[in-house]
Coordinates of C-alpha atoms and ligand atoms in Angstrom, one line a residue:
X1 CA 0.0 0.0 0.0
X2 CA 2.8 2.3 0.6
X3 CA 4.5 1.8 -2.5
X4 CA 1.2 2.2 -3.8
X5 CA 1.0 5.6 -2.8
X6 CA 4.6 7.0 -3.2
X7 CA 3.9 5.9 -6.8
X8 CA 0.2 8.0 -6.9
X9 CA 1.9 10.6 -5.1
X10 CA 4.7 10.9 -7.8
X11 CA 2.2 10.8 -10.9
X12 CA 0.2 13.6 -10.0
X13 CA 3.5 15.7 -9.5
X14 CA 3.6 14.6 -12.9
X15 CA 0.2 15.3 -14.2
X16 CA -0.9 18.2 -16.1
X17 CA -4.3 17.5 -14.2
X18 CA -3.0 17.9 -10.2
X19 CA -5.7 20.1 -8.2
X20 CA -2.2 22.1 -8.0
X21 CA -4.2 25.6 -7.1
X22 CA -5.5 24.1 -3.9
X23 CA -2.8 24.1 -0.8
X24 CA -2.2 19.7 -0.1
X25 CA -2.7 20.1 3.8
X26 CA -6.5 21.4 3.2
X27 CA -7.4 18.1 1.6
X28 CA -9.2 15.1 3.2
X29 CA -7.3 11.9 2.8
X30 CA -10.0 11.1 0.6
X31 CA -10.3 14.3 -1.3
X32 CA -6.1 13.3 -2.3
X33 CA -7.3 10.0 -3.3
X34 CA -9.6 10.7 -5.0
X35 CA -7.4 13.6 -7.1
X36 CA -4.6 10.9 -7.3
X37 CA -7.2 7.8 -9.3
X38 CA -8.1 10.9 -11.2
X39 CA -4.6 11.7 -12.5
X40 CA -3.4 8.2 -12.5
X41 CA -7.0 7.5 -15.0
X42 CA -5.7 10.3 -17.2
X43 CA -1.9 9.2 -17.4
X44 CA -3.9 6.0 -18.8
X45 CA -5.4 7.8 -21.4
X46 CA -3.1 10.1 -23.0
X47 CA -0.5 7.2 -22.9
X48 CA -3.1 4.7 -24.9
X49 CA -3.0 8.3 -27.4
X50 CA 0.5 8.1 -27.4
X51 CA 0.1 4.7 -28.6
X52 CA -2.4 5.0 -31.3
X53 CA -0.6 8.4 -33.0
X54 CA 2.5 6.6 -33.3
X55 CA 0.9 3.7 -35.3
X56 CA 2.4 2.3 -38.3
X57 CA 5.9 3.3 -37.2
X58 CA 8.7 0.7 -37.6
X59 CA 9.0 -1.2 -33.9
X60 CA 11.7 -0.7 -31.5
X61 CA 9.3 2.2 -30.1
X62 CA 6.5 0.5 -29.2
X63 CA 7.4 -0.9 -25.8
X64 CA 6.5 2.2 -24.4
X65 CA 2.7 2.1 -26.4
X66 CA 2.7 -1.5 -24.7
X67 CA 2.8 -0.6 -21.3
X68 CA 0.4 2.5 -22.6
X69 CA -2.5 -0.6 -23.8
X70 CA -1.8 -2.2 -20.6
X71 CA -2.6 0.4 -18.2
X72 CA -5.6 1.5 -20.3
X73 CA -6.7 -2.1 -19.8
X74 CA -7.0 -1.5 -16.4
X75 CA -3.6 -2.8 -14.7
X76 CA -3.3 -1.5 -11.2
X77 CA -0.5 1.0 -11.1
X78 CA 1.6 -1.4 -8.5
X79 CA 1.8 -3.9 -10.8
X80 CA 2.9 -1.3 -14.0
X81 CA 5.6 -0.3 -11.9
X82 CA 6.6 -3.9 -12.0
X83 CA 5.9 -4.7 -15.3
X84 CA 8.5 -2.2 -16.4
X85 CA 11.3 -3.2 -14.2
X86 CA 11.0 -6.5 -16.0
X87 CA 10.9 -5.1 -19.4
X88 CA 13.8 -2.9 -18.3
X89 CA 16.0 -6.4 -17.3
X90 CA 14.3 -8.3 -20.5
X91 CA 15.8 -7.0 -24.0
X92 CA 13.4 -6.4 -25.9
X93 CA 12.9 -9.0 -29.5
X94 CA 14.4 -7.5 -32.5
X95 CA 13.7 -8.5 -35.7
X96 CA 16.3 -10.4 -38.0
X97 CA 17.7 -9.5 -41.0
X98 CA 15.9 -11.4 -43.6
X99 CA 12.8 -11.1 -41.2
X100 CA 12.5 -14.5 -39.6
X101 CA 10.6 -12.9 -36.2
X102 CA 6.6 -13.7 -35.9
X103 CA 5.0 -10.4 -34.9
X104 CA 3.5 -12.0 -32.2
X105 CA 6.7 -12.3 -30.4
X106 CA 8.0 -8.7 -31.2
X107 CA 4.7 -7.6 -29.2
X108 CA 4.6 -9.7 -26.5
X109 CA 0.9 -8.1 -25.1
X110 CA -0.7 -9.3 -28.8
X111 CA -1.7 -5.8 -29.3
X112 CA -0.6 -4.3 -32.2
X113 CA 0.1 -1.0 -33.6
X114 CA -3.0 1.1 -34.6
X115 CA -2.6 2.4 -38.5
X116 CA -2.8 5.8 -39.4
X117 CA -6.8 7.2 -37.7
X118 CA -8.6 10.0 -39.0
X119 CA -12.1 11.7 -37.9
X120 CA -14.9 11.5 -40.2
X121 CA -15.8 15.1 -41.4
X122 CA -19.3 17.1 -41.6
X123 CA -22.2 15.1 -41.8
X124 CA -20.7 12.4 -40.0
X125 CA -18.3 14.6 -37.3
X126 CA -20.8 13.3 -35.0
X127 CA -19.5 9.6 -35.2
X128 CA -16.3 10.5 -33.2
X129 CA -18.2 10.9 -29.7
X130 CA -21.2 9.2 -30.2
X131 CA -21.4 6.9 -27.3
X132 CA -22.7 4.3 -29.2
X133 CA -20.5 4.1 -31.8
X134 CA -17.7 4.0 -29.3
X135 CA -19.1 1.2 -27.8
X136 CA -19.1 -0.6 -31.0
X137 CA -15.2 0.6 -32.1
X138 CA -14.5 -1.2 -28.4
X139 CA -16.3 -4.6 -29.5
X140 CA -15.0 -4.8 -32.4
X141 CA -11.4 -4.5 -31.1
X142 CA -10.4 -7.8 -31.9
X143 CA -11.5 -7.9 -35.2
X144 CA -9.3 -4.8 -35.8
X145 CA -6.7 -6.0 -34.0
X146 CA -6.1 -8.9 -36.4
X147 CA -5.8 -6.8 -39.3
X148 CA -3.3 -4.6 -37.5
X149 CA -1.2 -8.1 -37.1
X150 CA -1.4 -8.9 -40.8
X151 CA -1.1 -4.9 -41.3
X152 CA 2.4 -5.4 -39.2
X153 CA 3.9 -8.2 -41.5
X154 CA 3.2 -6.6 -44.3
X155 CA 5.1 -3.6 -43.3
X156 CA 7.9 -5.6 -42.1
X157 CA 8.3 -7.4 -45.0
X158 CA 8.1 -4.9 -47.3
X159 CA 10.7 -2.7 -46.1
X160 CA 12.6 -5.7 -46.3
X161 CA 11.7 -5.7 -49.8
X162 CA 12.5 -2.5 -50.7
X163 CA 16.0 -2.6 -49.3
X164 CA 17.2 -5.9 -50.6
X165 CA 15.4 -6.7 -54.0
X166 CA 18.4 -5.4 -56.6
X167 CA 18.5 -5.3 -60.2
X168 CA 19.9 -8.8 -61.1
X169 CA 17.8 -10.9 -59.0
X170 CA 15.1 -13.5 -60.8
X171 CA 11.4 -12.3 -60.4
X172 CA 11.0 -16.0 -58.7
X173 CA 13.8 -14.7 -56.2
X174 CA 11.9 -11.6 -55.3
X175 CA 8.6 -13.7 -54.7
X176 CA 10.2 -16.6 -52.7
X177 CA 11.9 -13.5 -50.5
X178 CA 8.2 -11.8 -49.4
X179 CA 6.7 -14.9 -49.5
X180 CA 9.2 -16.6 -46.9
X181 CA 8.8 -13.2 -44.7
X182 CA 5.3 -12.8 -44.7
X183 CA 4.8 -17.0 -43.9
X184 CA 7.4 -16.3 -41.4
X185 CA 6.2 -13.4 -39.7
X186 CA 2.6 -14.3 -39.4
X187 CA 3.4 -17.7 -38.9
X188 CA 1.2 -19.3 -41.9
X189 CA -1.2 -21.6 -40.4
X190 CA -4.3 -22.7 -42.9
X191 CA -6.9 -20.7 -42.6
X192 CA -5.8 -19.0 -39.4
X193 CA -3.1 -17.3 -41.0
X194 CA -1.2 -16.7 -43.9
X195 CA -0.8 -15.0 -47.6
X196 CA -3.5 -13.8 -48.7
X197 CA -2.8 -14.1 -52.4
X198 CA -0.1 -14.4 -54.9
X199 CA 2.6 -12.0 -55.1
X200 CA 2.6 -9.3 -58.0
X201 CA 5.4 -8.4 -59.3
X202 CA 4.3 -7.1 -62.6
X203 CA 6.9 -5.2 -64.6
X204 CA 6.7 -2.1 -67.3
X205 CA 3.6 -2.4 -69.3
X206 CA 2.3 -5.1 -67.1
X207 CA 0.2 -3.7 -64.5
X208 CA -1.1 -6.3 -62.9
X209 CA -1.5 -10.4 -62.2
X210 CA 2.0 -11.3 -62.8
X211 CA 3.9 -13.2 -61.1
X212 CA 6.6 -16.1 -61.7
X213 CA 5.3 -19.5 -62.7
X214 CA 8.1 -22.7 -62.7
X215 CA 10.5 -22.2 -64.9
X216 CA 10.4 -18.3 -65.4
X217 CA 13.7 -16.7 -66.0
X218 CA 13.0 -12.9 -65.8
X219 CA 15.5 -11.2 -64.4
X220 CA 14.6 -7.5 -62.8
X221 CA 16.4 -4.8 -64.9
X222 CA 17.5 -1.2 -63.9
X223 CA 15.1 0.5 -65.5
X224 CA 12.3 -1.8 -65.1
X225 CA 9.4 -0.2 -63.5
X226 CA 7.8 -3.3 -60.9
X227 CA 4.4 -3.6 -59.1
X228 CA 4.9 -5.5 -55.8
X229 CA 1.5 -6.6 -54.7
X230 CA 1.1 -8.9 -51.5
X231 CA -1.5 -9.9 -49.0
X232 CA -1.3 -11.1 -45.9
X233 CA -4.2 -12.5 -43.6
X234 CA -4.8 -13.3 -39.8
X235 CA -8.3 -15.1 -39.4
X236 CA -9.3 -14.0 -42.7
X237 CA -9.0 -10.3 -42.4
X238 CA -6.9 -9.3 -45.4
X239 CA -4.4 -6.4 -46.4
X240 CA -4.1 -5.8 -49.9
X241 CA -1.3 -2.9 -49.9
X242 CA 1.3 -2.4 -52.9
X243 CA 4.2 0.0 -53.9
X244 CA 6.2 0.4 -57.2
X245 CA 10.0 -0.6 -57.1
X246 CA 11.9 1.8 -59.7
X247 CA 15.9 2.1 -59.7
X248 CA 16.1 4.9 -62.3
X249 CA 15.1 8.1 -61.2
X250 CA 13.5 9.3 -64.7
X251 CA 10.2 7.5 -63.0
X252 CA 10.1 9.2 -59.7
X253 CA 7.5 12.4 -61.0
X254 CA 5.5 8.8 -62.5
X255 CA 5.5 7.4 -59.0
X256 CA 5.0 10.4 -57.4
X257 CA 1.8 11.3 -59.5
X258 CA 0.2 7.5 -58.6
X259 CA 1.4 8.0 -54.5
X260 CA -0.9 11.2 -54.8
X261 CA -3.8 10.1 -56.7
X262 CA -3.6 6.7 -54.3
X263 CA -3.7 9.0 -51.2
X264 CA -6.5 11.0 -52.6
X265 CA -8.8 8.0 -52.9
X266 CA -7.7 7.0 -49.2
X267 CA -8.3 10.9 -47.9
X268 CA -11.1 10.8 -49.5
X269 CA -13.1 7.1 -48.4
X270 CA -15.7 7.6 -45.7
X271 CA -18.8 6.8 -44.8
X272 CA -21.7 7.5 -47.3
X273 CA -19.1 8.6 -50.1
X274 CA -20.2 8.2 -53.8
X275 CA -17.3 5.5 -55.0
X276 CA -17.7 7.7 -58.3
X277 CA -16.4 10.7 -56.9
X278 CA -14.0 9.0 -55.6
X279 CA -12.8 7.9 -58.8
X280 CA -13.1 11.6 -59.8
X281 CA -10.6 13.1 -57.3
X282 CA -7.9 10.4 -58.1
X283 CA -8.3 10.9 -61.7
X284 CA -8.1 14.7 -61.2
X285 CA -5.1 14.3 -59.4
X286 CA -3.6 11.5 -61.3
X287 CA -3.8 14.0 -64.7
X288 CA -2.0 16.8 -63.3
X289 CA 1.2 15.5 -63.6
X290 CA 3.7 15.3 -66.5
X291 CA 6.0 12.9 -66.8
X292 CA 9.3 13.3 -68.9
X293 CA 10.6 9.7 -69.9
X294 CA 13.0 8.8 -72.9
X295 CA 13.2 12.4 -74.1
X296 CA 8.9 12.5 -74.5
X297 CA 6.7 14.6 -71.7
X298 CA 3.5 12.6 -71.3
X299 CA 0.5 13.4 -69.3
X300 CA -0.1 10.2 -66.6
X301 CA -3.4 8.5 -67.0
X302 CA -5.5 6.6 -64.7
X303 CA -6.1 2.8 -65.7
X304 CA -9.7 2.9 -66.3
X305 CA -10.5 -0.8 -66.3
X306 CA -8.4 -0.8 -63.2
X307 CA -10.2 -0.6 -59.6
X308 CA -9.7 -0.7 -55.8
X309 CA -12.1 -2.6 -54.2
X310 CA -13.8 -3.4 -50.6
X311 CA -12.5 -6.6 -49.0
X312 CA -14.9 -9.2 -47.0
X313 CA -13.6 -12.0 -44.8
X314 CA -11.4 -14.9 -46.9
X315 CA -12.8 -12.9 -50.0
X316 CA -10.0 -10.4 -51.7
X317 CA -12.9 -8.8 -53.7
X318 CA -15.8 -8.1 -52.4
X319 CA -19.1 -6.1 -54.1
X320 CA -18.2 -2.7 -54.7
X321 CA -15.2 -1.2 -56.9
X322 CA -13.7 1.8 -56.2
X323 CA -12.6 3.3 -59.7
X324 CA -10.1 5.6 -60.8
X325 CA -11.8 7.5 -63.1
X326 CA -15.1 9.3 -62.5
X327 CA -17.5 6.7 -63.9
X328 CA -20.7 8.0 -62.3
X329 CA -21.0 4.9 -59.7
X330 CA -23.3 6.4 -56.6
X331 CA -23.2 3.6 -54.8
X332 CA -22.0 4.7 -51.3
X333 CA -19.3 3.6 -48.7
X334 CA -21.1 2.4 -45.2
X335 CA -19.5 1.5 -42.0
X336 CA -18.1 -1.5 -41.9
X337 CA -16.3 -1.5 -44.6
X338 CA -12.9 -2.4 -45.9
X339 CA -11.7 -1.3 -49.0
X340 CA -8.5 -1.5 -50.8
X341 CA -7.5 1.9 -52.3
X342 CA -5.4 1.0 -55.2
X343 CA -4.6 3.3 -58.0
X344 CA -2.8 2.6 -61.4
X345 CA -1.3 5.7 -63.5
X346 CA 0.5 4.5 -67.2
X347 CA 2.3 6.0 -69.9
X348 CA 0.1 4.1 -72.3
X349 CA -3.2 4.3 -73.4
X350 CA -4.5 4.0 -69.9
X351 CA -6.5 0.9 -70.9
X352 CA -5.5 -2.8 -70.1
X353 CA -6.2 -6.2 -71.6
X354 CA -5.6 -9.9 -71.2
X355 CA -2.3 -11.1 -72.2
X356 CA 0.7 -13.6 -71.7
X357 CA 0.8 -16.8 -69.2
X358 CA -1.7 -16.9 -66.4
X359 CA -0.2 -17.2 -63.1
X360 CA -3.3 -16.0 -60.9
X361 CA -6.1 -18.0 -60.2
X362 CA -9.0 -18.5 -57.5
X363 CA -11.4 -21.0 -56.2
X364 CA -15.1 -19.3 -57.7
X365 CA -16.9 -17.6 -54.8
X366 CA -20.3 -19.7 -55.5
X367 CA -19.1 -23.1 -56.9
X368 CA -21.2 -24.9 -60.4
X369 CA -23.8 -27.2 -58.5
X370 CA -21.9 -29.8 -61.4
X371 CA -20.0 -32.0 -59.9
X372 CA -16.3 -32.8 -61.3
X373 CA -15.9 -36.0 -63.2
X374 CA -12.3 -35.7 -63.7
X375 CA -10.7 -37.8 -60.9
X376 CA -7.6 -36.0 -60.9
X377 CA -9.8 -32.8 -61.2
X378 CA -11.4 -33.6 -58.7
X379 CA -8.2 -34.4 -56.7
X380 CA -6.8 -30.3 -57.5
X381 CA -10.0 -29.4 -56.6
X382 CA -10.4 -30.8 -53.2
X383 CA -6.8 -29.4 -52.4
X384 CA -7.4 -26.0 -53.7
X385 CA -10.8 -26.1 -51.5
X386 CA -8.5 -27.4 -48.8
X387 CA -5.6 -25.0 -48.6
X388 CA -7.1 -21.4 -49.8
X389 CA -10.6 -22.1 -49.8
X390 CA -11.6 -18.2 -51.7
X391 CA -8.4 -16.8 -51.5
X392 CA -6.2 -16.5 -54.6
X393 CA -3.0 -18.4 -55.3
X394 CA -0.7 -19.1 -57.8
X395 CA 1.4 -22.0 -59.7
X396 CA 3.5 -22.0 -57.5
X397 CA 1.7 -22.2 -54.6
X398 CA 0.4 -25.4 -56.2
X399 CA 4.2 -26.7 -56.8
X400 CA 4.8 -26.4 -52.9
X401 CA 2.9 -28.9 -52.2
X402 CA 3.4 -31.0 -54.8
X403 CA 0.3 -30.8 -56.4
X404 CA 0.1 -32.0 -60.2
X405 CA -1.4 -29.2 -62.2
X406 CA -2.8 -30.8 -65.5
X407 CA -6.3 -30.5 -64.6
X408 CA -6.0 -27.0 -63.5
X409 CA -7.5 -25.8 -66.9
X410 CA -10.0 -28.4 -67.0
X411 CA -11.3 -26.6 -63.4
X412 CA -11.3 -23.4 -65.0
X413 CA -13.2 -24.6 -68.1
X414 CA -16.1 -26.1 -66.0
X415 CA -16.3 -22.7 -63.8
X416 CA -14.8 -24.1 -60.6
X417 CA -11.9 -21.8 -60.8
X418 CA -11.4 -18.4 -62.3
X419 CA -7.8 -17.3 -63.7
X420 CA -6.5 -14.1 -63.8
X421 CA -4.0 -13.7 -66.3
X422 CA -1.8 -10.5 -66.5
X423 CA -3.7 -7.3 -67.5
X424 CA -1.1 -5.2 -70.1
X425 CA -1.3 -1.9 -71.4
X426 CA 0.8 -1.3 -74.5
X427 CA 4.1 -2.4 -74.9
X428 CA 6.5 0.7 -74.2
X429 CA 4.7 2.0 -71.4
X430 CA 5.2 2.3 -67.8
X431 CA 2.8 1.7 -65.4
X432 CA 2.9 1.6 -61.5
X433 CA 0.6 0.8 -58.5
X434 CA 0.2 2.2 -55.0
X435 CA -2.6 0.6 -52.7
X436 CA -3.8 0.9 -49.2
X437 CA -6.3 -0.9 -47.4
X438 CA -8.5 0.9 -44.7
X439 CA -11.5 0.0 -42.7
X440 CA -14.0 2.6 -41.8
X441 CA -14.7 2.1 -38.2
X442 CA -17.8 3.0 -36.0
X443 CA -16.3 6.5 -35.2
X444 CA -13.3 6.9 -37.4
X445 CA -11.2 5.8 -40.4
X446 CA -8.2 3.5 -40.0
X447 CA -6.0 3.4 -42.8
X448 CA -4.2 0.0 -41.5
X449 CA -1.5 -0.5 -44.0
X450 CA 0.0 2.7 -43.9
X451 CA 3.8 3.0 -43.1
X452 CA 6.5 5.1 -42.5
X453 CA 7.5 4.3 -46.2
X454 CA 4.2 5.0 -48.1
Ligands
LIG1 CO1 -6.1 -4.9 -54.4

């Protein structure tokens, strides 16, 4: 009890909120208490601020933020005081160089960092302090909470990414290396845990859907302009989030102009927002810049056959696209939602098409009633079912575990399974990618992928 109090006594010394204007001996034992739980209550709060402002920052800070959860949860001040003398003796986990860590053991509560929060505006300002909708942002905590796991890997392994993957490495290199952190880190499990989809690593006039099948020899060039797209899940909650990997600094204004129009859509998501103005502010944006590449100044143009999306559990597309262009779409944004904010800006004609060797493919969300006669269809199929149920994957996925993949067309023939093969523009062009995925919360918006990097 004594330490107790010293340690009351110190915080509201501390405090910003100490009843400081009235003299200590006029107050009842209890009136001190009472001032003391006050203080201690609002030490609690500010510090679980603390915590969710510096969200999305690389770890090695967030041992303070942890303590900061703790105490919000309602730890007794005696036992924070020895809680941090044991962190103090315990060094804190540090992540390896390639990543080889789980998350879960870098935050050793399970409570991982909040993404980048913003208030909803006019109409909806009211969201932030309903009581209600509070109440709901709290129950739905865990649900959150997973995505901010998978949120974590996918930072992790991404700035991983971006400072090892060299010109001169093979496109199956590149793959294997996010694939191996991301299985790593969130400690792939089946449908607990996992990727979420195949990894994109679509170069140049490719925009999209490519990624290395066995045998593929591409090796990433110094001028090559390359889409890396990954997921990663924790109990089905997905983040789709992608960056563009450029050497040569004749793209930068090119990456520039899609990191804008991307974070335009993103600024611009809420609740009860027309998806086609959305599409209008990133294509607004997206035009305004000029590129100069290979001597030629060209105006950047959204992909209009390319779209974000909104994101359901075990389902990377769910029923509402979120275009680039203003296509007049009014269907709104509710609560609830998650949505990946991806936009595409090309050199080209701004269109893509079909073209080249799938690699992409995905179990159909509402399988034929026909059943498979095949017996080594049916085989593929029942480990496809088995292993990614509705989430994408690729060749290679299926080569891991030794699966024969002869009757894979046969699977997409009858309607079982949907490919995606890569989506061009025209050859000469440049194209990149920069995507986000958000959820818009009870009271606010949560833009969970968002990093220190993009
Ligand atoms: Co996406």
């Amino acid at each position: 009890m004594k330490e107790l109090a010293q340690e009351l006594q110190e915080k509201s010394t501390l405090s910003e909120n100490t009843l400081e204007s009235v003299p200590e001996q006029d107050l009842t034992i209890d009136q001190k208490m009472q001032a003391m739980k006050k203080n201690a209550l609002a030490e609690a709060e500010s510090l679980t601020r603390n915590m969710e402002s510096g969200g999305g920052k690389d770890d090695g800070s967030d041992e303070e933020k942890e303590d900061g959860v703790e105490e919000a949860a309602g730890t007794t001040l005696a036992t924070k005081k020895k809680k941090k003398k044991k962190n103090n003796k315990k060094k804190k986990k540090k992540q390896t160089e390639p990543p080889t860590i789980p998350v879960s053991a870098l935050f050793a509560n399970k409570i991982y960092p909040v993404g980048e929060v913003s208030d909803y505006k006019d109409d909806n300002l009211w969201r932030t302090t309903d009581e209600e909708k509070r109440a709901l942002e709290k129950q739905n905590f865990d649900q959150y909470n997973d995505a901010r796991r998978a949120a974590e890997v996918h930072r992790q392994v991404r700035q991983y990414a971006r400072r090892t993957i060299k010109p001169g490495m093979t496109m199956t290199e590149i793959c294997e290396l996010i694939e191996n952190g991301t299985r790593n880190l969130v400690e792939a499990n089946g449908f607990e845990s996992g990727i979420a989809f195949p990894t994109g690593c679509s170069l140049n006039h490719v925009a999209a859907h490519y990624s290395p099948n066995a045998g593929d020899k591409i090796v990433l060039q110094y001028g090559d302009v390359c889409k890396i797209d990954f997921g990663v899940h924790v109990k089905g909650r997905i983040i789709d989030s992608a960056f563009t990997l450029t050497f040569d600094p004749v793209y930068d204004d090119l990456l520039a102009a899609v990191k804008d129009a991307t974070n335009t859509g993103v600024r611009e998501a809420g609740i009860d927002v027309r998806l086609g103005d959305i599409g209008a502010a990133i294509q607004e944006v997206m035009e305004s810049y000029e590129v100069e590449i290979g001597g030629k100044v060209l105006q950047v143009k959204p992909i209009r056959n390319l779209s974000g999306h909104d994101i359901e559990l075990y389902k990377i597309h769910g029923k509402k696209a979120v275009p680039i262009v203003n296509n007049g779409d009014p269907t709104k944004m509710e609560e609830g939602d998650y949505f990946a904010i991806e936009t595409f800006g090309s050199t080209g004609r701004g269109i893509v098409r079909q073209d080249m060797e799938t690699s992409h493919y995905s179990r159909a969300y509402d399988v034929p009633k026909t059943s498979i006669r095949l017996p080594r269809a049916r085989a593929l199929f029942d480990t496809i079912n088995r292993e990614f149920g509705t989430l994408p994957f690729c060749r290679r996925y299926l080569d891991r575990l030794g699966e024969d993949k002869l009757a894979l067309q046969s699977l997409c023939d009858s309607g079982h399974v949907d490919g995606h093969p890569p989506l061009v523009d025209v050859k000469g062009s440049f194209t990149a990618q920069y995507e986000h995925t958000l959820v818009l919360g009870p009271t606010r918006k949560e833009v969970l992928s968002r990093g220190e990097d993009y």
